[in-house]
Amino acid sequence: MINVDSKEAFDKTRKLLKEHHDWMKGTINLIASENVPSPAVREAMMTDFGNRYAEGLPGERVYAGCKYIDEVELLTVELAKEVFDAPHANVQPASGVLANLATYTAFTEPGDTMMCLPISCGGHISMGKKKFMGTAGAVHGLEIEYLPFDEEKMNVDVDEAEKKIAEVEPKLLLFGASVFPFPHPVEELVDTAKAHGARVAYDAAHVIGLIGGKQFQDPLREGAEIIDCSTHKTLPGPQHGMILCTEELKDDIDHTVFPSVVSNHHLHSVAGLAIVLAEWLEFGEDYSKQVIKNAKALGKALHNRGLDVLCPDLGFTASHVILADVTEHGLGGDLEQRLEDADIVLNRNLLPWDIREDRHYKNPGGIRIGTSEVTRLGMKEAEMEKIADFIKRVVIDKEDTGKVAAEVREFAEDYQKIHYAFESAVQAYDYIDVHAS
Ligand SMILES: *Cc1c(COP(=O)(O)O)cnc(C)c1O
């Protein structure tokens, strides 16, 4: 039975999209895995490339009609190699999860063991065990052993990890995380891992923009053989994935991504990736420096206002993200909702000790705060003080969220333009009305 009126549904969907755009204009977005692409990237995403197929590599396509598509993909690969100083790049994974799955598929068999971080310590669900329906366990059949973690330093415990790698002899060691405040000890562990037969990969979904801006670690130089990533977190590209690797692993990666994990690889996203990588050559370094300065400044500003931001002794972070234990003021899920009511958008997050203390991911003890998007809008350290005030008023002072929201909307009005990009006629959250109604 059809009880949806077609024109009504058509109009309603477009209305909701426009309302979302209007809402974004008045919010402060601190989601650590998000960013805003430039209008040029958004334009690429709307092109006819998004309607085409091009299975296989440029020059060996399974489809006709690819002459421009091939040129763009070859250019994207060249740009990626240049931005990340990588021997090889594959720009076909449709997402970060699929980049990880391609790496698992290329270098391990079901039943093999991978070592990585657990979700409570920042690991991503794509690295998860079968019992949690994680991609590694549930899709590729990997056994997962956790890297030992130092909760004080919010990082891999090098001495314990060295022992455990020697004991477990994993086929794959995967660095990287979704809460990634400090560089992982790749250099320190790579020899042990390789001596015990492991391939060494690094999931840079969160930090690839900072790596491209030369402001975080340099995993390929430190001994990692593969970098898997998303292209839309600290790198403000389209939602897509990418793999960088050594020359030696090039064919294994290229011949696994297609046909194992993609058929069509979203050609409009590849084009959008070319655009953001070109922007990165020009603006990546300045942007990355400011993102990190802002994250440190926001950590300090919140700490000074009484919030328990982790790792004060380490300057709170060396990336775009900070983590705060909010249990003195409530729970992460409840505070996430209160903050959203005040038009401040961020995530609740598990703390490494939450499970031990009987808290659950639905209402954990932490909140995760990222500075990628606010930096893209031109905010600097002075604005971090203002954002810290807003957060304090909601989380600690329990002020009326409607009252704070009104002030947040007024504050946000001044930050509507995309910075660290070539000039454009459109603002960050403008709805681009092609249908013109
Ligand atoms: C976000 C993320 C992914 C997955 O990326 P998608 O592009 O959302 O599929 C993988 N690994 C880590 C560490 C992440 O944070």
XYZ file of C-alpha atoms and ligand atoms in Angstrom:
452
model
C 0.000 0.000 0.000
C 1.360 3.375 -0.994
C 0.590 6.086 1.501
C 3.320 8.527 0.533
C 2.383 11.246 -1.911
C 5.192 11.504 -4.457
C 5.314 15.279 -4.802
C 4.917 15.694 -1.081
C 7.855 13.353 -0.437
C 9.936 15.095 -3.109
C 9.262 18.506 -1.604
C 9.663 17.310 1.946
C 13.082 15.762 1.321
C 14.327 18.964 -0.285
C 12.875 21.014 2.553
C 14.634 18.861 5.158
C 17.931 19.210 3.305
C 17.564 22.969 3.244
C 16.662 23.026 6.931
C 19.775 20.991 7.690
C 21.909 23.503 5.785
C 20.320 26.397 7.666
C 20.886 24.650 10.978
C 24.572 24.005 10.187
C 25.040 27.735 9.575
C 24.217 28.414 13.212
C 25.983 25.531 14.966
C 29.476 24.919 16.277
C 30.538 21.551 14.864
C 33.189 19.773 16.904
C 32.732 16.214 15.613
C 36.285 14.938 15.273
C 35.546 12.763 12.227
C 33.862 15.507 10.197
C 34.884 18.537 8.182
C 33.489 20.814 5.470
C 34.777 20.450 1.930
C 35.370 23.469 -0.287
C 32.632 24.471 -2.745
C 34.948 23.191 -5.512
C 34.855 19.701 -3.957
C 31.076 19.914 -3.618
C 30.824 20.928 -7.247
C 32.896 17.921 -8.334
C 30.554 15.712 -6.305
C 27.577 16.940 -8.332
C 29.091 16.199 -11.760
C 28.215 13.463 -14.227
C 31.191 11.422 -12.955
C 28.787 10.323 -10.227
C 26.615 8.568 -12.804
C 29.380 6.515 -14.447
C 31.154 3.197 -14.015
C 34.859 2.522 -14.432
C 35.777 -0.817 -12.862
C 39.471 -1.678 -12.859
C 42.498 0.575 -13.219
C 42.872 3.419 -15.732
C 43.914 1.822 -19.001
C 42.440 -1.556 -18.008
C 38.823 -0.529 -17.526
C 35.938 -2.938 -17.776
C 33.756 -0.059 -19.040
C 33.857 2.242 -22.041
C 33.396 5.997 -21.775
C 36.284 6.600 -19.380
C 38.627 8.905 -21.268
C 38.163 11.874 -18.936
C 37.601 9.689 -15.918
C 40.941 7.947 -16.523
C 42.784 11.247 -16.720
C 41.241 12.465 -13.481
C 42.030 9.231 -11.657
C 45.643 9.215 -12.840
C 45.968 12.828 -11.701
C 44.440 11.975 -8.303
C 46.968 9.171 -7.826
C 49.842 11.507 -8.736
C 48.555 14.178 -6.338
C 48.224 11.635 -3.512
C 51.781 10.382 -4.093
C 53.035 13.951 -3.972
C 51.054 15.171 -0.945
C 51.985 12.132 1.161
C 55.375 11.405 -0.417
C 54.079 7.876 -1.054
C 55.535 5.354 -3.514
C 52.011 4.286 -4.513
C 48.398 5.371 -4.005
C 45.107 3.619 -4.696
C 42.184 6.057 -4.636
C 39.403 3.547 -5.265
C 38.154 2.402 -1.834
C 34.709 3.910 -1.360
C 35.365 4.490 2.366
C 37.865 4.059 5.161
C 36.262 0.793 6.247
C 36.716 -0.603 2.747
C 40.347 0.556 2.686
C 40.900 -1.474 5.864
C 39.001 -4.447 4.444
C 41.139 -4.375 1.288
C 44.291 -4.463 3.427
C 42.980 -7.380 5.492
C 42.033 -9.204 2.303
C 45.353 -8.556 0.563
C 47.636 -9.579 3.418
C 45.813 -12.026 5.692
C 43.709 -15.179 5.565
C 40.611 -15.754 7.688
C 41.771 -17.231 10.995
C 44.992 -15.175 11.041
C 45.614 -12.793 13.912
C 45.734 -9.003 13.732
C 46.895 -6.731 16.539
C 45.273 -3.319 16.974
C 43.630 -1.171 19.640
C 40.292 -2.069 21.258
C 37.366 0.296 20.730
C 37.552 1.482 24.351
C 41.066 2.780 23.637
C 40.199 4.455 20.356
C 40.110 1.448 18.007
C 37.532 1.597 15.215
C 34.698 -0.856 14.635
C 36.342 -1.847 11.333
C 39.175 -3.341 13.453
C 36.747 -5.123 15.754
C 36.260 -8.716 16.816
C 33.543 -10.926 15.395
C 31.618 -10.848 18.674
C 31.237 -7.078 18.253
C 30.423 -7.497 14.537
C 33.608 -5.612 13.650
C 34.677 -5.738 10.004
C 37.981 -7.522 10.747
C 36.334 -10.346 12.669
C 32.840 -10.582 11.202
C 33.670 -9.989 7.527
C 37.224 -11.231 7.080
C 37.358 -13.770 9.950
C 40.429 -12.329 11.667
C 41.260 -13.095 15.267
C 42.001 -9.891 17.149
C 44.619 -9.398 19.856
C 44.739 -5.993 21.477
C 47.758 -3.748 21.620
C 48.542 -2.968 25.286
C 47.531 0.608 26.117
C 48.907 3.209 28.510
C 45.835 5.050 29.835
C 47.903 7.881 31.319
C 49.550 8.684 28.013
C 46.537 7.669 25.882
C 48.872 5.721 23.641
C 50.182 2.242 22.859
C 52.381 0.903 25.689
C 55.628 0.246 23.825
C 57.315 -2.178 26.256
C 54.227 -4.317 26.773
C 53.391 -4.218 23.074
C 56.844 -5.421 22.139
C 56.454 -8.458 24.394
C 52.974 -9.207 23.154
C 53.907 -8.936 19.464
C 56.741 -11.435 20.013
C 54.349 -13.780 21.800
C 51.324 -13.498 19.465
C 53.221 -13.206 16.159
C 50.356 -11.435 14.356
C 50.149 -11.497 10.559
C 49.132 -7.837 10.586
C 49.893 -5.043 13.034
C 47.487 -2.139 12.563
C 48.231 1.205 14.163
C 45.780 4.098 14.218
C 42.558 4.981 16.017
C 39.438 7.095 16.123
C 40.652 8.843 19.253
C 44.148 9.708 18.156
C 45.636 12.549 20.224
C 49.287 11.460 19.993
C 51.442 9.798 17.307
C 51.613 6.018 17.641
C 54.986 4.310 18.224
C 55.424 2.932 14.707
C 59.181 3.374 14.619
C 59.552 1.764 18.048
C 57.613 -1.398 17.167
C 58.118 -1.928 13.469
C 61.298 -4.025 13.725
C 59.811 -6.402 16.274
C 56.660 -6.762 14.190
C 58.508 -7.462 10.961
C 60.947 -9.850 12.682
C 57.924 -11.867 13.808
C 56.370 -11.977 10.361
C 53.831 -9.136 10.518
C 52.901 -6.663 7.845
C 52.672 -3.193 9.370
C 49.716 -0.983 8.472
C 48.508 2.342 9.805
C 44.904 3.514 9.832
C 45.124 7.269 9.263
C 41.371 7.866 8.805
C 41.456 10.676 11.365
C 44.898 12.147 10.860
C 45.661 11.861 7.147
C 45.097 15.597 6.623
C 47.623 16.400 9.357
C 50.071 13.886 7.874
C 49.661 15.549 4.468
C 50.241 18.915 6.163
C 53.473 17.454 7.681
C 52.298 18.192 11.228
C 51.791 14.713 12.676
C 53.934 11.587 12.321
C 55.198 10.248 8.974
C 54.209 6.562 9.103
C 55.714 5.529 5.756
C 59.133 6.879 6.774
C 58.764 5.287 10.228
C 58.370 1.838 8.700
C 54.654 1.336 8.044
C 54.100 -0.422 4.722
C 50.478 0.559 4.218
C 48.347 3.575 5.176
C 44.579 3.160 5.016
C 42.379 6.196 5.439
C 39.171 8.093 4.931
C 39.406 11.327 2.962
C 36.923 13.497 4.875
C 38.103 13.923 8.474
C 41.169 16.138 8.949
C 41.429 16.096 5.153
C 38.279 17.982 4.091
C 37.574 15.928 0.991
C 34.547 13.981 -0.188
C 33.432 10.943 1.835
C 35.733 8.314 0.345
C 38.767 6.120 1.126
C 42.377 5.765 0.007
C 45.364 3.449 0.448
C 49.014 4.480 0.301
C 51.715 1.800 0.232
C 55.248 0.809 -0.638
C 56.162 -0.003 -4.242
C 56.487 -3.669 -3.256
C 52.829 -3.919 -2.222
C 51.368 -1.922 -5.113
C 50.019 -4.855 -7.132
C 48.618 -6.665 -4.094
C 46.668 -3.544 -3.142
C 45.514 -2.621 -6.646
C 44.342 -6.125 -7.423
C 42.498 -6.498 -4.156
C 40.664 -3.174 -3.987
C 39.070 -4.108 -7.310
C 37.548 -6.702 -7.532
C 37.435 -7.654 -3.818
C 35.971 -4.586 -2.118
C 34.695 -2.249 -4.845
C 33.011 -2.621 -8.180
C 32.212 0.988 -9.063
C 34.495 3.224 -7.029
C 32.456 6.475 -6.984
C 34.165 8.532 -9.661
C 32.746 11.860 -8.501
C 34.427 11.233 -5.149
C 37.723 10.517 -6.892
C 37.379 13.875 -8.664
C 36.563 15.573 -5.358
C 39.641 13.934 -3.870
C 41.821 15.379 -6.654
C 40.488 18.836 -5.827
C 41.155 18.586 -2.090
C 44.637 17.138 -2.665
C 45.467 20.090 -4.932
C 44.186 22.393 -2.174
C 46.403 20.478 0.263
C 49.576 21.167 -1.685
C 48.819 24.861 -1.303
C 47.094 25.150 2.086
C 47.562 21.813 3.920
C 50.475 22.873 6.061
C 48.945 26.126 7.329
C 45.613 24.464 7.997
C 47.134 21.525 9.868
C 49.241 23.816 12.059
C 46.185 25.832 13.031
C 43.997 22.753 13.669
C 46.538 21.469 16.184
C 47.053 24.891 17.794
C 43.288 25.171 18.164
C 42.937 21.702 19.689
C 45.636 22.448 22.252
C 44.076 25.850 22.986
C 40.597 24.373 23.392
C 41.974 21.642 25.671
C 43.636 24.245 27.865
C 40.615 26.566 27.850
C 38.270 23.760 28.930
C 40.757 22.531 31.542
C 40.998 26.064 32.959
C 37.198 26.151 33.219
C 37.132 22.957 35.283
C 36.573 20.222 32.710
C 38.688 17.078 33.099
C 40.414 17.078 29.699
C 42.743 14.072 29.486
C 46.535 14.360 29.286
C 47.100 17.893 30.657
C 50.781 16.991 31.212
C 51.170 16.239 27.522
C 49.513 19.453 26.355
C 46.162 17.624 25.911
C 46.844 16.617 22.309
C 49.200 16.749 19.357
C 46.407 16.350 16.802
C 42.910 17.695 16.099
C 41.192 15.854 18.926
C 40.829 16.053 22.700
C 38.987 13.711 25.051
C 37.341 14.799 28.304
C 36.101 12.732 31.237
C 32.734 14.339 32.065
C 31.616 11.985 34.841
C 31.762 14.782 37.414
C 29.036 16.600 35.494
C 26.904 13.798 34.058
C 27.308 11.165 31.362
C 28.584 11.516 27.821
C 25.323 10.620 26.089
C 23.189 12.973 28.174
C 25.657 15.820 27.751
C 25.951 15.183 24.017
C 22.178 15.757 23.833
C 22.279 18.892 25.987
C 25.066 20.299 23.847
C 23.138 19.533 20.664
C 20.169 21.360 22.146
C 22.541 24.313 22.494
C 23.595 23.901 18.824
C 27.027 22.573 19.763
C 27.532 19.278 17.968
C 30.059 16.732 19.283
C 30.239 13.028 20.219
C 30.000 11.075 23.390
C 32.959 8.693 23.616
C 34.058 5.645 25.599
C 36.914 6.243 28.002
C 39.457 3.405 28.355
C 38.154 2.677 31.888
C 34.409 3.017 31.179
C 33.665 -0.694 30.766
C 35.486 -1.488 34.051
C 33.320 1.125 35.752
C 30.148 -0.336 34.233
C 29.474 2.384 31.720
C 28.302 1.578 28.235
C 28.975 3.207 24.864
C 25.402 4.539 24.784
C 26.101 6.695 27.785
C 29.846 6.591 28.389
C 32.008 8.826 30.587
C 33.645 10.851 27.846
C 33.126 13.402 25.145
C 35.358 13.706 22.081
C 36.038 17.155 20.651
C 37.697 17.939 17.320
C 38.800 21.256 15.846
C 38.931 20.366 12.123
C 35.708 22.045 11.044
C 35.898 25.192 13.158
C 39.451 25.739 11.896
C 38.273 25.342 8.313
C 35.881 28.217 9.015
C 38.772 30.456 10.043
C 38.632 30.169 13.825
C 41.800 30.586 15.867
C 42.878 30.397 19.523
C 40.712 33.363 20.619
C 37.588 31.628 19.302
C 38.537 28.467 21.237
C 38.146 30.482 24.455
C 34.620 31.427 23.395
C 33.730 27.848 22.469
C 35.076 26.682 25.836
C 32.764 29.204 27.542
C 29.735 27.875 25.680
C 30.613 24.261 26.545
C 31.192 25.144 30.201
C 27.834 26.892 30.440
C 26.044 23.793 29.155
C 28.095 21.015 30.771
C 29.178 22.500 34.110
C 26.828 25.416 34.852
C 23.763 23.625 33.433
C 22.501 26.838 31.897
C 19.328 26.801 29.837
C 20.298 25.309 26.457
C 17.937 27.557 24.483
C 19.639 30.626 25.885
C 23.097 29.315 24.990
C 21.880 28.246 21.523
C 20.783 31.797 20.710
C 24.284 33.065 21.520
C 25.951 30.189 19.643
C 23.962 31.059 16.512
C 25.006 34.685 16.763
C 28.662 33.683 17.264
C 28.573 31.293 14.282
C 27.324 34.000 11.910
C 30.848 35.379 11.593
C 32.325 32.049 10.445
C 30.612 31.111 7.222
C 33.459 31.096 4.745
C 35.770 28.216 3.856
C 39.401 29.084 4.600
C 42.526 27.283 3.357
C 40.991 26.902 -0.115
C 41.049 28.724 -3.435
C 38.493 31.572 -3.671
C 34.894 30.630 -4.265
C 31.526 32.290 -4.738
C 29.670 30.026 -2.320
C 29.846 29.872 1.471
C 30.517 26.815 3.614
C 26.930 25.730 4.254
C 25.064 27.282 1.323
C 22.480 24.959 -0.179
C 23.246 24.745 -3.890
C 19.857 24.819 -5.580
C 20.287 23.228 -8.984
C 16.605 22.394 -9.277
C 15.842 26.097 -8.751
C 12.514 26.212 -7.021
C 36.364 6.818 10.524
C 37.303 5.684 10.654
C 37.288 4.624 9.753
C 36.199 4.427 8.740
O 36.037 5.358 7.834
P 34.723 5.472 6.911
O 35.261 6.333 5.844
O 33.675 6.048 7.767
O 34.389 4.104 6.429
C 38.271 3.658 9.850
N 39.189 3.713 10.811
C 39.220 4.697 11.719
C 40.291 4.699 12.757
C 38.259 5.697 11.695
O 38.255 6.644 12.637
